[in-house]
mmCIF file of C-alpha atoms in Angstrom:
data_model
loop_
_atom_site.group_PDB
_atom_site.id
_atom_site.type_symbol
_atom_site.label_atom_id
_atom_site.label_comp_id
_atom_site.label_asym_id
_atom_site.label_seq_id
_atom_site.Cartn_x
_atom_site.Cartn_y
_atom_site.Cartn_z
ATOM 1 C CA ASN K 1 0.000 0.000 0.000
ATOM 2 C CA ALA K 2 1.921 3.025 -1.275
ATOM 3 C CA GLY K 3 -0.296 5.801 0.184
ATOM 4 C CA VAL K 4 0.668 9.189 -1.297
ATOM 5 C CA THR K 5 3.518 9.191 -3.794
ATOM 6 C CA GLN K 6 5.287 12.310 -5.039
ATOM 7 C CA THR K 7 7.801 12.662 -7.833
ATOM 8 C CA PRO K 8 10.444 13.898 -8.219
ATOM 9 C CA LYS K 9 12.073 14.026 -4.780
ATOM 10 C CA PHE K 10 14.526 16.753 -5.781
ATOM 11 C CA ARG K 11 14.681 19.246 -8.623
ATOM 12 C CA ILE K 12 16.709 22.301 -9.568
ATOM 13 C CA LEU K 13 15.047 24.738 -11.958
ATOM 14 C CA LYS K 14 16.320 27.856 -13.643
ATOM 15 C CA ILE K 15 14.321 31.061 -13.343
ATOM 16 C CA GLY K 16 11.542 31.106 -15.915
ATOM 17 C CA GLN K 17 11.456 27.354 -16.474
ATOM 18 C CA SER K 18 8.326 25.346 -15.906
ATOM 19 C CA MET K 19 7.712 21.971 -14.352
ATOM 20 C CA THR K 20 5.035 19.692 -12.971
ATOM 21 C CA LEU K 21 5.199 18.062 -9.580
ATOM 22 C CA GLN K 22 3.392 14.756 -9.646
ATOM 23 C CA CYS K 23 1.223 13.378 -6.860
ATOM 24 C CA THR K 24 -0.771 10.185 -6.816
ATOM 25 C CA GLN K 25 -2.647 8.355 -4.056
ATOM 26 C CA ASP K 26 -4.027 4.848 -3.961
ATOM 27 C CA MET K 27 -6.410 5.212 -1.020
ATOM 28 C CA ASN K 28 -9.389 6.399 -3.087
ATOM 29 C CA HIS K 29 -9.442 9.667 -1.149
ATOM 30 C CA ASN K 30 -11.588 12.421 -2.567
ATOM 31 C CA TYR K 31 -9.693 15.302 -0.983
ATOM 32 C CA MET K 32 -6.184 16.212 -2.028
ATOM 33 C CA TYR K 33 -3.929 19.122 -1.112
ATOM 34 C CA TRP K 34 -0.680 20.803 -2.039
ATOM 35 C CA TYR K 35 1.371 22.528 0.638
ATOM 36 C CA ARG K 36 4.690 24.298 0.620
ATOM 37 C CA GLN K 37 7.031 24.242 3.568
ATOM 38 C CA ASP K 38 9.434 27.112 4.033
ATOM 39 C CA PRO K 39 12.018 27.172 6.837
ATOM 40 C CA GLY K 40 10.469 28.298 10.108
ATOM 41 C CA MET K 41 7.108 28.895 8.458
ATOM 42 C CA GLY K 42 5.215 25.657 8.786
ATOM 43 C CA LEU K 43 3.102 24.387 5.907
ATOM 44 C CA LYS K 44 1.034 26.725 3.776
ATOM 45 C CA LEU K 45 -1.843 25.497 1.606
ATOM 46 C CA ILE K 46 -1.388 26.212 -2.104
ATOM 47 C CA TYR K 47 -4.335 24.458 -3.744
ATOM 48 C CA TYR K 48 -6.788 21.756 -2.844
ATOM 49 C CA SER K 49 -9.330 19.530 -4.532
ATOM 50 C CA VAL K 50 -12.517 17.991 -3.156
ATOM 51 C CA GLY K 51 -12.889 15.529 -5.991
ATOM 52 C CA ALA K 52 -12.109 14.861 -9.622
ATOM 53 C CA GLY K 53 -12.741 17.946 -11.714
ATOM 54 C CA ILE K 54 -12.928 20.314 -8.731
ATOM 55 C CA THR K 55 -10.036 22.453 -7.524
ATOM 56 C CA ASP K 56 -9.747 25.607 -5.470
ATOM 57 C CA LYS K 57 -7.154 28.054 -4.226
ATOM 58 C CA GLY K 58 -5.603 27.862 -0.823
ATOM 59 C CA GLU K 59 -3.635 30.459 1.071
ATOM 60 C CA VAL K 60 -0.704 30.925 -1.371
ATOM 61 C CA PRO K 61 -1.827 30.004 -4.918
ATOM 62 C CA ASN K 62 0.035 32.638 -6.961
ATOM 63 C CA GLY K 63 2.465 31.170 -9.476
ATOM 64 C CA TYR K 64 0.898 27.710 -9.419
ATOM 65 C CA ASN K 65 -1.800 25.762 -11.204
ATOM 66 C CA VAL K 66 -3.408 22.398 -10.572
ATOM 67 C CA SER K 67 -5.705 19.943 -12.260
ATOM 68 C CA ARG K 68 -7.632 16.915 -11.047
ATOM 69 C CA SER K 69 -8.748 14.721 -13.910
ATOM 70 C CA THR K 70 -8.826 11.528 -11.824
ATOM 71 C CA THR K 71 -9.359 10.691 -8.165
ATOM 72 C CA GLU K 72 -5.806 9.367 -7.900
ATOM 73 C CA ASP K 73 -3.749 12.187 -9.415
ATOM 74 C CA PHE K 74 -3.283 15.816 -8.436
ATOM 75 C CA PRO K 75 -0.356 17.425 -10.283
ATOM 76 C CA LEU K 76 0.982 20.876 -9.393
ATOM 77 C CA ARG K 77 2.282 23.052 -12.212
ATOM 78 C CA LEU K 78 4.808 25.866 -11.953
ATOM 79 C CA GLU K 79 4.719 27.906 -15.159
ATOM 80 C CA LEU K 80 7.460 30.504 -14.696
ATOM 81 C CA ALA K 81 9.686 29.460 -11.843
ATOM 82 C CA ALA K 82 10.900 32.195 -9.522
ATOM 83 C CA PRO K 83 13.420 32.068 -6.645
ATOM 84 C CA SER K 84 10.527 32.685 -4.223
ATOM 85 C CA GLN K 85 9.213 29.241 -5.174
ATOM 86 C CA THR K 86 12.254 27.532 -3.707
ATOM 87 C CA SER K 87 10.654 25.340 -1.073
ATOM 88 C CA VAL K 88 9.694 21.822 -0.097
ATOM 89 C CA TYR K 89 6.356 20.802 -1.553
ATOM 90 C CA PHE K 90 4.054 18.278 0.041
ATOM 91 C CA CYS K 91 1.038 16.572 -1.394
ATOM 92 C CA ALA K 92 -1.555 15.185 1.013
ATOM 93 C CA SER K 93 -4.907 13.451 0.905
ATOM 94 C CA THR K 94 -7.839 12.915 3.255
ATOM 95 C CA GLN K 95 -10.781 10.595 3.040
ATOM 96 C CA THR K 96 -13.275 13.369 3.783
ATOM 97 C CA GLY K 97 -13.358 17.104 4.445
ATOM 98 C CA ALA K 98 -14.517 16.562 8.030
ATOM 99 C CA MET K 99 -12.813 18.358 10.885
ATOM 100 C CA ASN K 100 -11.406 15.194 12.429
ATOM 101 C CA THR K 101 -10.024 13.612 9.309
ATOM 102 C CA GLU K 102 -6.411 12.471 9.324
ATOM 103 C CA ALA K 103 -4.184 13.662 6.491
ATOM 104 C CA PHE K 104 -1.734 11.373 4.695
ATOM 105 C CA PHE K 105 1.361 13.012 3.253
ATOM 106 C CA GLY K 106 3.828 12.207 0.535
ATOM 107 C CA GLN K 107 7.568 12.381 1.154
ATOM 108 C CA GLY K 108 7.910 15.808 -0.364
ATOM 109 C CA THR K 109 9.658 17.403 -3.339
ATOM 110 C CA ARG K 110 12.583 19.707 -2.611
ATOM 111 C CA LEU K 111 12.641 22.380 -5.323
ATOM 112 C CA THR K 112 15.393 24.930 -5.808
ATOM 113 C CA VAL K 113 15.003 27.765 -8.310
ATOM 114 C CA VAL K 114 18.265 29.412 -9.335
ATOM 115 C CA ALA X 1 -8.310 34.510 13.571
ATOM 116 C CA GLN X 2 -7.279 30.891 13.146
ATOM 117 C CA LYS X 3 -3.679 30.409 14.136
ATOM 118 C CA VAL X 4 -1.263 27.930 15.663
ATOM 119 C CA THR X 5 1.880 29.067 17.444
ATOM 120 C CA GLN X 6 4.828 26.851 18.279
ATOM 121 C CA ALA X 7 7.204 29.240 19.972
ATOM 122 C CA GLN X 8 10.048 26.738 20.354
ATOM 123 C CA THR X 9 11.982 26.662 17.092
ATOM 124 C CA GLU X 10 14.489 24.062 18.167
ATOM 125 C CA ILE X 11 15.053 21.973 21.286
ATOM 126 C CA SER X 12 18.092 19.866 22.044
ATOM 127 C CA VAL X 13 18.094 17.266 24.806
ATOM 128 C CA VAL X 14 20.212 14.349 25.894
ATOM 129 C CA GLU X 15 18.748 10.891 25.526
ATOM 130 C CA LYS X 16 16.466 9.823 28.397
ATOM 131 C CA GLU X 17 15.525 13.373 29.273
ATOM 132 C CA ASP X 18 11.852 14.349 29.222
ATOM 133 C CA VAL X 19 10.886 17.104 26.807
ATOM 134 C CA THR X 20 7.695 19.115 26.263
ATOM 135 C CA LEU X 21 6.775 20.729 22.977
ATOM 136 C CA ASP X 22 4.407 23.678 23.322
ATOM 137 C CA CYS X 23 1.455 24.488 21.095
ATOM 138 C CA VAL X 24 -0.881 27.445 21.487
ATOM 139 C CA TYR X 25 -3.821 28.002 19.169
ATOM 140 C CA GLU X 26 -6.428 30.610 18.316
ATOM 141 C CA THR X 27 -9.779 29.765 16.793
ATOM 142 C CA ARG X 28 -13.202 31.342 16.399
ATOM 143 C CA ASP X 29 -14.870 27.904 16.306
ATOM 144 C CA THR X 30 -16.533 26.378 19.342
ATOM 145 C CA THR X 31 -15.919 22.859 18.045
ATOM 146 C CA TYR X 32 -12.570 21.987 16.565
ATOM 147 C CA TYR X 33 -9.836 19.388 16.372
ATOM 148 C CA LEU X 34 -6.148 19.665 17.109
ATOM 149 C CA PHE X 35 -3.460 17.398 15.711
ATOM 150 C CA TRP X 36 0.194 16.576 16.141
ATOM 151 C CA TYR X 37 2.312 15.360 13.227
ATOM 152 C CA LYS X 38 5.906 14.144 13.226
ATOM 153 C CA GLN X 39 8.296 14.840 10.341
ATOM 154 C CA PRO X 40 11.292 12.502 10.616
ATOM 155 C CA PRO X 41 14.457 13.043 8.550
ATOM 156 C CA SER X 42 12.925 10.987 5.731
ATOM 157 C CA GLY X 43 10.589 13.932 5.108
ATOM 158 C CA GLU X 44 6.989 12.800 5.145
ATOM 159 C CA LEU X 45 4.638 13.989 7.859
ATOM 160 C CA VAL X 46 3.243 11.236 10.051
ATOM 161 C CA PHE X 47 0.040 11.600 12.046
ATOM 162 C CA LEU X 48 0.474 11.158 15.810
ATOM 163 C CA ILE X 49 -2.765 12.180 17.487
ATOM 164 C CA ARG X 50 -5.979 14.147 17.141
ATOM 165 C CA ARG X 51 -8.029 15.678 19.965
ATOM 166 C CA ASN X 52 -11.443 17.288 19.827
ATOM 167 C CA SER X 53 -12.307 20.430 21.723
ATOM 168 C CA PHE X 54 -14.784 18.681 24.022
ATOM 169 C CA ASP X 55 -12.293 16.175 25.364
ATOM 170 C CA GLU X 56 -9.827 17.678 27.819
ATOM 171 C CA GLN X 57 -8.594 14.407 29.206
ATOM 172 C CA ASN X 58 -4.876 13.890 28.892
ATOM 173 C CA GLU X 59 -3.823 11.213 26.454
ATOM 174 C CA ILE X 60 -0.924 8.836 26.978
ATOM 175 C CA SER X 61 0.530 6.485 24.410
ATOM 176 C CA GLY X 62 3.686 4.771 25.566
ATOM 177 C CA ARG X 63 6.325 7.468 26.075
ATOM 178 C CA TYR X 64 4.129 10.116 24.470
ATOM 179 C CA SER X 65 1.542 12.184 26.298
ATOM 180 C CA TRP X 66 -0.577 15.148 25.367
ATOM 181 C CA ASN X 67 -2.028 17.817 27.619
ATOM 182 C CA PHE X 68 -4.985 19.755 26.216
ATOM 183 C CA GLN X 69 -6.095 22.814 28.172
ATOM 184 C CA LYS X 70 -8.919 24.802 26.668
ATOM 185 C CA SER X 71 -8.582 27.538 29.284
ATOM 186 C CA THR X 72 -5.117 28.418 28.008
ATOM 187 C CA SER X 73 -5.713 27.336 24.375
ATOM 188 C CA SER X 74 -2.811 24.943 24.563
ATOM 189 C CA PHE X 75 -2.174 21.408 23.357
ATOM 190 C CA ASN X 76 1.274 20.441 24.583
ATOM 191 C CA PHE X 77 3.165 17.261 23.738
ATOM 192 C CA THR X 78 5.538 15.542 26.151
ATOM 193 C CA ILE X 79 8.018 12.811 25.333
ATOM 194 C CA THR X 80 9.199 10.895 28.376
ATOM 195 C CA ALA X 81 12.645 9.303 28.384
ATOM 196 C CA SER X 82 13.471 10.644 24.946
ATOM 197 C CA GLN X 83 15.339 8.504 22.430
ATOM 198 C CA VAL X 84 17.511 9.362 19.445
ATOM 199 C CA VAL X 85 14.721 8.092 17.152
ATOM 200 C CA ASP X 86 12.494 10.869 18.468
ATOM 201 C CA SER X 87 14.660 13.401 16.632
ATOM 202 C CA ALA X 88 12.325 15.059 14.129
ATOM 203 C CA VAL X 89 10.319 18.175 13.435
ATOM 204 C CA TYR X 90 6.981 18.161 15.214
ATOM 205 C CA PHE X 91 3.993 20.116 13.953
ATOM 206 C CA CYS X 92 0.860 21.083 15.799
ATOM 207 C CA ALA X 93 -2.166 21.758 13.600
ATOM 208 C CA LEU X 94 -5.711 23.053 13.930
ATOM 209 C CA SER X 95 -8.622 21.927 11.789
ATOM 210 C CA ALA X 96 -10.409 25.038 10.506
ATOM 211 C CA LEU X 97 -13.489 25.416 8.310
ATOM 212 C CA MET X 98 -12.665 27.138 5.030
ATOM 213 C CA ASP X 99 -14.907 27.109 1.950
ATOM 214 C CA SER X 100 -17.225 24.354 3.177
ATOM 215 C CA SER X 101 -14.548 21.867 4.170
ATOM 216 C CA TYR X 102 -11.957 21.633 6.884
ATOM 217 C CA LYS X 103 -8.308 22.387 6.261
ATOM 218 C CA LEU X 104 -5.292 22.055 8.488
ATOM 219 C CA ILE X 105 -3.583 25.167 9.778
ATOM 220 C CA PHE X 106 -0.069 24.304 10.857
ATOM 221 C CA GLY X 107 2.259 25.828 13.366
ATOM 222 C CA SER X 108 5.806 26.571 12.297
ATOM 223 C CA GLY X 109 7.102 23.356 13.844
ATOM 224 C CA THR X 110 9.600 22.507 16.570
ATOM 225 C CA ARG X 111 12.782 20.716 15.649
ATOM 226 C CA LEU X 112 13.738 18.226 18.353
ATOM 227 C CA LEU X 113 17.273 16.892 18.502
ATOM 228 C CA VAL X 114 17.915 14.044 20.910
ATOM 229 C CA ARG X 115 21.628 13.505 21.462
ATOM 230 C CA PRO X 116 23.036 10.152 22.564
#
């Protein structure tokens, strides 16, 4: 049982380049999330999805896009990479949107923009 | 405002010492859940515990215990007889209603280093 899988684990991008961070889960969870983790700042929500075909902005969506064509996959797209997007990115999923639901996280993608 | 504060950025202890990680929260909700997650060096966040706002009983699980005090808006985490494997970043989180579903609001984390 793989849970939440993210690829790649590490990536270096040049300013202005684009890339897609992949996230897939095999728990049939409807809710999926993308967070970024900056040093000393905790995790900030970028985008989330409540089901296939439905996405919405979180706290820090600028510079990112997402899509959710299937229940399993929730890729995060960076179109024009900027140094401010250097961070560790985490994908997560929950079974429901209830207040007590436990989140399952991937191992993270460490992105450096130079 | 919905906010979680973990004032301790980093704590270093010697193995077998007890250590308490502090978590203070703010919420406008009368019913809510609080969580603790562990982030070991491998990177992924691992769920440790959840506690609802109506249950102020302390929770103990092996060497781990949690003290929830609504009067001080705190949900502190104590590790008894710490071990090197406890070295990790620990996050406290609050479940907050945003746009018809609940999202996690995280504190900034406390890095715990347990030295042999």
